[in-house]
Amino acid sequence: MTDLQYCYMMCITDITKDGECMFVQIDFNSDEAIYLQLRNQIIIGIAMDAIKEGDPLPSVRQMADNIGINMHTVNKAYSVLKQEGFVKLDRRKGAVVAVDVDKMRVLDEMRRDLSVVLARGICKNVTCEEAHQLVDEIFQAFSRGHSK
Amino acid sequence: MTDLQYCYMMCITDITKDGECMFVQIDFNSDEAIYLQLRNQIIIGIAMDAIKEGDPLPSVRQMADNIGINMHTVNKAYSVLKQEGFVKLDRRKGAVVAVDVDKMRVLDEMRRDLSVVLARGICKNVTCEEAHQLVDEIFQAFSRGHSK
Amino acid sequence: MTDLQYCYMMCITDITKDGECMFVQIDFNSDEAIYLQLRNQIIIGIAMDAIKEGDPLPSVRQMADNIGINMHTVNKAYSVLKQEGFVKLDRRKGAVVAVDVDKMRVLDEMRRDLSVVLARGICKNVTCEEAHQLVDEIFQAFSRGHSK
Amino acid sequence: MTDLQYCYMMCITDITKDGECMFVQIDFNSDEAIYLQLRNQIIIGIAMDAIKEGDPLPSVRQMADNIGINMHTVNKAYSVLKQEGFVKLDRRKGAVVAVDVDKMRVLDEMRRDLSVVLARGICKNVTCEEAHQLVDEIFQAFSRGHSK
DNA sequence: GTGGTCTAGACCACA
DNA sequence: GTGGTCTAGACCACG
C-alpha cells in the first residue's frame, strides 16, 4: 500500500485543545478495531508528551464528531484507557491523563507482546542488531524517551 | 470434566511429530481469538527452530483434535499463516513451513507494532535500556536469534 | 418447493440498492464454487459500472438472504474480493468497492489466464481473428470498456 | 513471487517421448488442482504443436512417476481431456491426441471464460488495446496459431 | 444490525 | 485421509 493510499483512507483529527502537534489517525479499513486504534494513538500521544499528565482529553462527543465515529466507540476507548491505568475519569474535566505506573506489570506485558513481534521478525531474518536499531529509532521519536 | 473446568485450563499439545520441544498452548479465557493464539504459537515455534523450513504442520484435523478445538479454527490459523508468508499449502503434504522473506515489509510492520508496545512502556517509565534488555532476553530465548 | 426444484433453478438477485441493472446469477448445478461465482459476478458488475468505486456492497446477511445461500459463503466471496484488491472492508460501511490497480500484476495474471483459454481455442481451430472479435464483443458489453 | 521462487516449487518433466521442447510444470502450492494444471499444460502442448494429432501421451504410470504425483491424478487429467475432446483412449497406444472440433461450442466456452478474465482486467484499467496485444502475443507464442 | 469467531456436521474433490 | 466447500446456529464485539 502506497503512502498516498494510506493517507486517503485515514481520518485525521487533532487531539489537543490548542491544536499543536498531536493527531489521531484512524484507518477504517484496518482489521484493528477503531476503539483500539484510538486507544493506541492516545497512548502514543502521551508517550510523545503531546498530552501531558493532568491534561484533559477532548469530550467523548467532541472526539467522536471530529473523527466521524460513534460516541460509544470513543467511550469504549476511554474506558479501556482507564482500565489500563492511563487516564482517570474526572466528573468535571472528563477524562484526564493520569498514568498509573506498575513497573513489574508493564514489563511482563511488554515481554509477552515483544515475544510475538520479535518472533515474527526472527522468522523473516531480522537480526538482533536491527531490532535494537528499531527500538532506538522509536525511543528517539518519542520525546519522553530520551529524556531518561 | 465439566465445560467450566475445560474452559479454565490451558490447552497444551505437541506440534512436532517426535514430541521434542515445541508446544502449543491455548488459553480459552483469553480475549485473543483462538486462531490468532495458534498462529502466534506456530510463529514462535518457527522462530525457535522447533519447526524448520520445509517441515509439514500437522493436518488440520489432527491439530484440532489435539488442541480440542474445531477443524475450521485451525484452518483459519493456517490460512492466515499462508497469507502472511510463513507457510505454503502444498496439495500433497498439507501446510509446510516456507518463510517468505520481504525485509522491507517486515521491518515496516515491526516499526508499527513496536511503536505501540514501546509507547505503552514509555508512558509507564520503562527506559530505553530496559527495552534493549528485553529484546536481548527474547532473542536469546529463540535459538535462531543468537546464531547471528 | 422441493430441494430438487430449488437446485435446478438459477438464482437471480439484484446487487444494487435501486434495483437498476446489475444482477447476480448463481447456478447451483455448476461445478464452480458458489463463492467464486458470486465473486465473478461482482467483478463483472464493477467492470460494467453497475457498481461504482466507493459503492457499498449489500451486507453479508442481506446478500445471503437474497441469493438464498449461507452468510459464510457470501463472507468468503467478499474476503476473496478484498484479497484480490476489488473491495475494502470498511468497519463502518461494510464492503465498499475500492479497486487497487497494479498494472503489471494484472497483466501477468491475464497473460497466464488467457494462455489457457486461448490454447483451448487454438486446439479447436479458433483463429486469431475470431479471438480478437470475442475480445471486442466483450469490451463493448462492458460500459467501462468502450469509454477508452 | 519471484521467478526464482516460482522455479523452485515447480515440478518439471518432459511430456514428449523424444524429449524435445514440451515440458509439464506443476506448482504444488497453487490453488489450482494438480489434475487441472496437468490438463492445461497438455492442452498448451497441443496448441504449441509440441504434441501432434495422433501422438500418444506418456502412460499414466510413466507420467505419474516423472512428475512425482499419484497415478489417479494423471488418470483424472486424461479422463477430462477425453471428455473435453482433446484425446481418445486407444487400447494399444493409451491416450492419443485426437482433437474433436465443435466450433460453436468452443466459441461459447471462450466467450464465457474471456468475460471473467477481461472483466478483471477492465476493473484494473486494462484497455481494449492491451487486451488485443496480449492475444497477439499469446497466439505468436503458439506455433499453430499464426499458421492460420 | 453488523461482521467476526467458533462450533458442528455434512458432502465432495483431490491425492 | 486430506482439505475445500457449504450449511446452520450461536455468541459476542463493534459501531
PDB file of N, CA and C in Angstrom, chain C residues 42-110:
ATOM      1  N   ILE C  42     -19.710 -10.181  -9.200  1.00  0.00           N
ATOM      2  CA  ILE C  42     -19.471  -8.842  -8.657  1.00  0.00           C
ATOM      3  C   ILE C  42     -18.392  -8.131  -9.458  1.00  0.00           C
ATOM      4  N   ILE C  43     -17.351  -8.868  -9.849  1.00  0.00           N
ATOM      5  CA  ILE C  43     -16.280  -8.269 -10.668  1.00  0.00           C
ATOM      6  C   ILE C  43     -16.857  -7.803 -12.001  1.00  0.00           C
ATOM      7  N   ILE C  44     -17.730  -8.622 -12.593  1.00  0.00           N
ATOM      8  CA  ILE C  44     -18.370  -8.220 -13.847  1.00  0.00           C
ATOM      9  C   ILE C  44     -19.225  -6.975 -13.610  1.00  0.00           C
ATOM     10  N   GLY C  45     -19.900  -6.929 -12.454  1.00  0.00           N
ATOM     11  CA  GLY C  45     -20.700  -5.753 -12.123  1.00  0.00           C
ATOM     12  C   GLY C  45     -19.852  -4.488 -12.028  1.00  0.00           C
ATOM     13  N   ILE C  46     -18.653  -4.624 -11.478  1.00  0.00           N
ATOM     14  CA  ILE C  46     -17.752  -3.469 -11.386  1.00  0.00           C
ATOM     15  C   ILE C  46     -17.278  -3.077 -12.790  1.00  0.00           C
ATOM     16  N   ALA C  47     -16.958  -4.078 -13.595  1.00  0.00           N
ATOM     17  CA  ALA C  47     -16.484  -3.804 -14.962  1.00  0.00           C
ATOM     18  C   ALA C  47     -17.579  -3.118 -15.779  1.00  0.00           C
ATOM     19  N   MET C  48     -18.831  -3.447 -15.501  1.00  0.00           N
ATOM     20  CA  MET C  48     -19.951  -2.851 -16.229  1.00  0.00           C
ATOM     21  C   MET C  48     -20.367  -1.497 -15.656  1.00  0.00           C
ATOM     22  N   ASP C  49     -19.724  -1.101 -14.574  1.00  0.00           N
ATOM     23  CA  ASP C  49     -20.068   0.146 -13.897  1.00  0.00           C
ATOM     24  C   ASP C  49     -21.452   0.084 -13.259  1.00  0.00           C
ATOM     25  N   ALA C  50     -21.984  -1.112 -13.069  1.00  0.00           N
ATOM     26  CA  ALA C  50     -23.243  -1.242 -12.344  1.00  0.00           C
ATOM     27  C   ALA C  50     -22.993  -0.947 -10.866  1.00  0.00           C
ATOM     28  N   ILE C  51     -21.817  -1.316 -10.387  1.00  0.00           N
ATOM     29  CA  ILE C  51     -21.385  -0.939  -9.040  1.00  0.00           C
ATOM     30  C   ILE C  51     -20.133  -0.108  -9.227  1.00  0.00           C
ATOM     31  N   LYS C  52     -20.120   1.060  -8.607  1.00  0.00           N
ATOM     32  CA  LYS C  52     -19.018   2.006  -8.853  1.00  0.00           C
ATOM     33  C   LYS C  52     -18.088   2.129  -7.658  1.00  0.00           C
ATOM     34  N   GLU C  53     -16.914   2.625  -7.933  1.00  0.00           N
ATOM     35  CA  GLU C  53     -15.910   2.889  -6.897  1.00  0.00           C
ATOM     36  C   GLU C  53     -16.556   3.627  -5.720  1.00  0.00           C
ATOM     37  N   GLY C  54     -16.397   3.067  -4.529  1.00  0.00           N
ATOM     38  CA  GLY C  54     -16.938   3.706  -3.344  1.00  0.00           C
ATOM     39  C   GLY C  54     -18.305   3.191  -2.934  1.00  0.00           C
ATOM     40  N   ASP C  55     -18.989   2.524  -3.855  1.00  0.00           N
ATOM     41  CA  ASP C  55     -20.302   1.953  -3.527  1.00  0.00           C
ATOM     42  C   ASP C  55     -20.147   0.834  -2.516  1.00  0.00           C
ATOM     43  N   PRO C  56     -21.069   0.773  -1.550  1.00  0.00           N
ATOM     44  CA  PRO C  56     -21.033  -0.357  -0.617  1.00  0.00           C
ATOM     45  C   PRO C  56     -21.770  -1.568  -1.205  1.00  0.00           C
ATOM     46  N   LEU C  57     -21.243  -2.740  -0.970  1.00  0.00           N
ATOM     47  CA  LEU C  57     -21.970  -3.956  -1.335  1.00  0.00           C
ATOM     48  C   LEU C  57     -23.022  -4.219  -0.263  1.00  0.00           C
ATOM     49  N   PRO C  58     -24.058  -4.985  -0.584  1.00  0.00           N
ATOM     50  CA  PRO C  58     -25.043  -5.347   0.448  1.00  0.00           C
ATOM     51  C   PRO C  58     -24.344  -6.067   1.594  1.00  0.00           C
ATOM     52  N   SER C  59     -24.911  -5.997   2.790  1.00  0.00           N
ATOM     53  CA  SER C  59     -24.326  -6.713   3.925  1.00  0.00           C
ATOM     54  C   SER C  59     -24.357  -8.212   3.643  1.00  0.00           C
ATOM     55  N   VAL C  60     -23.458  -8.934   4.276  1.00  0.00           N
ATOM     56  CA  VAL C  60     -23.375 -10.375   4.014  1.00  0.00           C
ATOM     57  C   VAL C  60     -24.702 -11.064   4.284  1.00  0.00           C
ATOM     58  N   ARG C  61     -25.390 -10.647   5.332  1.00  0.00           N
ATOM     59  CA  ARG C  61     -26.675 -11.283   5.651  1.00  0.00           C
ATOM     60  C   ARG C  61     -27.710 -10.997   4.569  1.00  0.00           C
ATOM     61  N   GLN C  62     -27.768  -9.730   4.149  1.00  0.00           N
ATOM     62  CA  GLN C  62     -28.744  -9.327   3.149  1.00  0.00           C
ATOM     63  C   GLN C  62     -28.502 -10.055   1.830  1.00  0.00           C
ATOM     64  N   MET C  63     -27.264 -10.034   1.383  1.00  0.00           N
ATOM     65  CA  MET C  63     -26.907 -10.714   0.141  1.00  0.00           C
ATOM     66  C   MET C  63     -27.229 -12.207   0.242  1.00  0.00           C
ATOM     67  N   ALA C  64     -26.894 -12.806   1.389  1.00  0.00           N
ATOM     68  CA  ALA C  64     -27.125 -14.242   1.570  1.00  0.00           C
ATOM     69  C   ALA C  64     -28.615 -14.552   1.487  1.00  0.00           C
ATOM     70  N   ASP C  65     -29.428 -13.723   2.136  1.00  0.00           N
ATOM     71  CA  ASP C  65     -30.876 -13.942   2.112  1.00  0.00           C
ATOM     72  C   ASP C  65     -31.421 -13.812   0.694  1.00  0.00           C
ATOM     73  N   ASN C  66     -30.976 -12.779  -0.015  1.00  0.00           N
ATOM     74  CA  ASN C  66     -31.469 -12.550  -1.370  1.00  0.00           C
ATOM     75  C   ASN C  66     -31.157 -13.721  -2.301  1.00  0.00           C
ATOM     76  N   ILE C  67     -29.914 -14.194  -2.213  1.00  0.00           N
ATOM     77  CA  ILE C  67     -29.496 -15.272  -3.117  1.00  0.00           C
ATOM     78  C   ILE C  67     -30.009 -16.619  -2.627  1.00  0.00           C
ATOM     79  N   GLY C  68     -30.229 -16.717  -1.324  1.00  0.00           N
ATOM     80  CA  GLY C  68     -30.651 -17.992  -0.761  1.00  0.00           C
ATOM     81  C   GLY C  68     -29.483 -18.895  -0.441  1.00  0.00           C
ATOM     82  N   ILE C  69     -28.377 -18.293  -0.043  1.00  0.00           N
ATOM     83  CA  ILE C  69     -27.218 -19.079   0.375  1.00  0.00           C
ATOM     84  C   ILE C  69     -26.821 -18.660   1.769  1.00  0.00           C
ATOM     85  N   ASN C  70     -25.826 -19.339   2.286  1.00  0.00           N
ATOM     86  CA  ASN C  70     -25.395 -19.077   3.652  1.00  0.00           C
ATOM     87  C   ASN C  70     -24.537 -17.813   3.754  1.00  0.00           C
ATOM     88  N   MET C  71     -24.683 -17.175   4.903  1.00  0.00           N
ATOM     89  CA  MET C  71     -23.931 -15.962   5.205  1.00  0.00           C
ATOM     90  C   MET C  71     -22.437 -16.157   5.001  1.00  0.00           C
ATOM     91  N   HIS C  72     -21.923 -17.298   5.473  1.00  0.00           N
ATOM     92  CA  HIS C  72     -20.489 -17.536   5.420  1.00  0.00           C
ATOM     93  C   HIS C  72     -19.966 -17.648   3.999  1.00  0.00           C
ATOM     94  N   THR C  73     -20.824 -18.123   3.108  1.00  0.00           N
ATOM     95  CA  THR C  73     -20.413 -18.248   1.706  1.00  0.00           C
ATOM     96  C   THR C  73     -20.220 -16.864   1.095  1.00  0.00           C
ATOM     97  N   VAL C  74     -21.141 -15.952   1.430  1.00  0.00           N
ATOM     98  CA  VAL C  74     -21.000 -14.573   0.962  1.00  0.00           C
ATOM     99  C   VAL C  74     -19.741 -13.960   1.559  1.00  0.00           C
ATOM    100  N   ASN C  75     -19.537 -14.232   2.831  1.00  0.00           N
ATOM    101  CA  ASN C  75     -18.367 -13.703   3.518  1.00  0.00           C
ATOM    102  C   ASN C  75     -17.080 -14.121   2.816  1.00  0.00           C
ATOM    103  N   LYS C  76     -17.037 -15.377   2.418  1.00  0.00           N
ATOM    104  CA  LYS C  76     -15.856 -15.897   1.729  1.00  0.00           C
ATOM    105  C   LYS C  76     -15.636 -15.158   0.419  1.00  0.00           C
ATOM    106  N   ALA C  77     -16.726 -14.932  -0.320  1.00  0.00           N
ATOM    107  CA  ALA C  77     -16.621 -14.197  -1.583  1.00  0.00           C
ATOM    108  C   ALA C  77     -16.066 -12.802  -1.341  1.00  0.00           C
ATOM    109  N   TYR C  78     -16.595 -12.121  -0.325  1.00  0.00           N
ATOM    110  CA  TYR C  78     -16.126 -10.775  -0.009  1.00  0.00           C
ATOM    111  C   TYR C  78     -14.649 -10.799   0.391  1.00  0.00           C
ATOM    112  N   SER C  79     -14.259 -11.803   1.177  1.00  0.00           N
ATOM    113  CA  SER C  79     -12.862 -11.898   1.600  1.00  0.00           C
ATOM    114  C   SER C  79     -11.933 -12.050   0.406  1.00  0.00           C
ATOM    115  N   VAL C  80     -12.343 -12.898  -0.548  1.00  0.00           N
ATOM    116  CA  VAL C  80     -11.516 -13.094  -1.735  1.00  0.00           C
ATOM    117  C   VAL C  80     -11.431 -11.798  -2.528  1.00  0.00           C
ATOM    118  N   LEU C  81     -12.555 -11.098  -2.653  1.00  0.00           N
ATOM    119  CA  LEU C  81     -12.558  -9.823  -3.374  1.00  0.00           C
ATOM    120  C   LEU C  81     -11.622  -8.818  -2.704  1.00  0.00           C
ATOM    121  N   LYS C  82     -11.590  -8.843  -1.379  1.00  0.00           N
ATOM    122  CA  LYS C  82     -10.682  -7.952  -0.654  1.00  0.00           C
ATOM    123  C   LYS C  82      -9.240  -8.344  -0.957  1.00  0.00           C
ATOM    124  N   GLN C  83      -8.977  -9.625  -0.831  1.00  0.00           N
ATOM    125  CA  GLN C  83      -7.641 -10.169  -1.055  1.00  0.00           C
ATOM    126  C   GLN C  83      -7.133  -9.854  -2.461  1.00  0.00           C
ATOM    127  N   GLU C  84      -8.039  -9.837  -3.429  1.00  0.00           N
ATOM    128  CA  GLU C  84      -7.641  -9.611  -4.820  1.00  0.00           C
ATOM    129  C   GLU C  84      -7.671  -8.132  -5.197  1.00  0.00           C
ATOM    130  N   GLY C  85      -8.001  -7.295  -4.213  1.00  0.00           N
ATOM    131  CA  GLY C  85      -7.937  -5.863  -4.466  1.00  0.00           C
ATOM    132  C   GLY C  85      -9.122  -5.287  -5.219  1.00  0.00           C
ATOM    133  N   PHE C  86     -10.324  -5.761  -4.956  1.00  0.00           N
ATOM    134  CA  PHE C  86     -11.505  -5.182  -5.597  1.00  0.00           C
ATOM    135  C   PHE C  86     -12.363  -4.396  -4.602  1.00  0.00           C
ATOM    136  N   VAL C  87     -12.348  -4.804  -3.351  1.00  0.00           N
ATOM    137  CA  VAL C  87     -13.105  -4.078  -2.331  1.00  0.00           C
ATOM    138  C   VAL C  87     -12.243  -3.869  -1.089  1.00  0.00           C
ATOM    139  N   LYS C  88     -12.654  -2.958  -0.261  1.00  0.00           N
ATOM    140  CA  LYS C  88     -12.047  -2.796   1.054  1.00  0.00           C
ATOM    141  C   LYS C  88     -13.134  -3.021   2.092  1.00  0.00           C
ATOM    142  N   LEU C  89     -12.767  -3.604   3.223  1.00  0.00           N
ATOM    143  CA  LEU C  89     -13.755  -3.826   4.266  1.00  0.00           C
ATOM    144  C   LEU C  89     -13.706  -2.659   5.241  1.00  0.00           C
ATOM    145  N   ASP C  90     -14.652  -1.737   5.095  1.00  0.00           N
ATOM    146  CA  ASP C  90     -14.736  -0.570   5.971  1.00  0.00           C
ATOM    147  C   ASP C  90     -15.515  -0.962   7.215  1.00  0.00           C
ATOM    148  N   ARG C  91     -14.949  -0.640   8.378  1.00  0.00           N
ATOM    149  CA  ARG C  91     -15.565  -1.069   9.633  1.00  0.00           C
ATOM    150  C   ARG C  91     -16.925  -0.421   9.868  1.00  0.00           C
ATOM    151  N   ARG C  92     -17.169   0.706   9.187  1.00  0.00           N
ATOM    152  CA  ARG C  92     -18.458   1.372   9.374  1.00  0.00           C
ATOM    153  C   ARG C  92     -19.448   1.004   8.281  1.00  0.00           C
ATOM    154  N   LYS C  93     -18.945   0.938   7.035  1.00  0.00           N
ATOM    155  CA  LYS C  93     -19.850   0.752   5.906  1.00  0.00           C
ATOM    156  C   LYS C  93     -19.851  -0.655   5.329  1.00  0.00           C
ATOM    157  N   GLY C  94     -19.121  -1.579   5.936  1.00  0.00           N
ATOM    158  CA  GLY C  94     -19.039  -2.921   5.371  1.00  0.00           C
ATOM    159  C   GLY C  94     -18.103  -2.952   4.179  1.00  0.00           C
ATOM    160  N   ALA C  95     -18.440  -3.771   3.169  1.00  0.00           N
ATOM    161  CA  ALA C  95     -17.569  -3.907   1.994  1.00  0.00           C
ATOM    162  C   ALA C  95     -17.890  -2.819   0.985  1.00  0.00           C
ATOM    163  N   VAL C  96     -16.905  -2.007   0.631  1.00  0.00           N
ATOM    164  CA  VAL C  96     -17.101  -0.975  -0.391  1.00  0.00           C
ATOM    165  C   VAL C  96     -16.146  -1.240  -1.548  1.00  0.00           C
ATOM    166  N   VAL C  97     -16.622  -0.930  -2.746  1.00  0.00           N
ATOM    167  CA  VAL C  97     -15.800  -1.136  -3.934  1.00  0.00           C
ATOM    168  C   VAL C  97     -14.604  -0.188  -3.892  1.00  0.00           C
ATOM    169  N   ALA C  98     -13.421  -0.726  -3.985  1.00  0.00           N
ATOM    170  CA  ALA C  98     -12.194   0.078  -3.983  1.00  0.00           C
ATOM    171  C   ALA C  98     -11.149  -0.728  -4.733  1.00  0.00           C
ATOM    172  N   VAL C  99     -11.030  -0.451  -6.033  1.00  0.00           N
ATOM    173  CA  VAL C  99     -10.143  -1.256  -6.874  1.00  0.00           C
ATOM    174  C   VAL C  99      -8.703  -0.794  -6.711  1.00  0.00           C
ATOM    175  N   ASP C 100      -7.868  -1.740  -6.395  1.00  0.00           N
ATOM    176  CA  ASP C 100      -6.446  -1.471  -6.204  1.00  0.00           C
ATOM    177  C   ASP C 100      -5.727  -1.854  -7.499  1.00  0.00           C
ATOM    178  N   VAL C 101      -5.330  -0.827  -8.265  1.00  0.00           N
ATOM    179  CA  VAL C 101      -4.741  -1.097  -9.583  1.00  0.00           C
ATOM    180  C   VAL C 101      -3.241  -1.346  -9.490  1.00  0.00           C
ATOM    181  N   ASP C 102      -2.819  -2.512  -9.924  1.00  0.00           N
ATOM    182  CA  ASP C 102      -1.407  -2.856 -10.026  1.00  0.00           C
ATOM    183  C   ASP C 102      -1.223  -3.408 -11.430  1.00  0.00           C
ATOM    184  N   LYS C 103      -0.953  -2.494 -12.360  1.00  0.00           N
ATOM    185  CA  LYS C 103      -0.997  -2.821 -13.789  1.00  0.00           C
ATOM    186  C   LYS C 103      -0.127  -4.022 -14.161  1.00  0.00           C
ATOM    187  N   MET C 104       1.098  -4.056 -13.679  1.00  0.00           N
ATOM    188  CA  MET C 104       1.989  -5.165 -14.031  1.00  0.00           C
ATOM    189  C   MET C 104       1.414  -6.491 -13.563  1.00  0.00           C
ATOM    190  N   ARG C 105       0.913  -6.486 -12.342  1.00  0.00           N
ATOM    191  CA  ARG C 105       0.410  -7.733 -11.762  1.00  0.00           C
ATOM    192  C   ARG C 105      -0.791  -8.240 -12.532  1.00  0.00           C
ATOM    193  N   VAL C 106      -1.714  -7.328 -12.844  1.00  0.00           N
ATOM    194  CA  VAL C 106      -2.930  -7.759 -13.512  1.00  0.00           C
ATOM    195  C   VAL C 106      -2.618  -8.243 -14.924  1.00  0.00           C
ATOM    196  N   LEU C 107      -1.669  -7.613 -15.584  1.00  0.00           N
ATOM    197  CA  LEU C 107      -1.312  -8.062 -16.933  1.00  0.00           C
ATOM    198  C   LEU C 107      -0.672  -9.453 -16.890  1.00  0.00           C
ATOM    199  N   ASP C 108       0.145  -9.696 -15.875  1.00  0.00           N
ATOM    200  CA  ASP C 108       0.739 -11.022 -15.736  1.00  0.00           C
ATOM    201  C   ASP C 108      -0.329 -12.080 -15.509  1.00  0.00           C
ATOM    202  N   GLU C 109      -1.279 -11.745 -14.626  1.00  0.00           N
ATOM    203  CA  GLU C 109      -2.373 -12.691 -14.355  1.00  0.00           C
ATOM    204  C   GLU C 109      -3.176 -12.961 -15.616  1.00  0.00           C
ATOM    205  N   MET C 110      -3.451 -11.890 -16.359  1.00  0.00           N
ATOM    206  CA  MET C 110      -4.239 -12.063 -17.577  1.00  0.00           C
ATOM    207  C   MET C 110      -3.475 -12.899 -18.603  1.00  0.00           C
TER     208      MET C 110
END
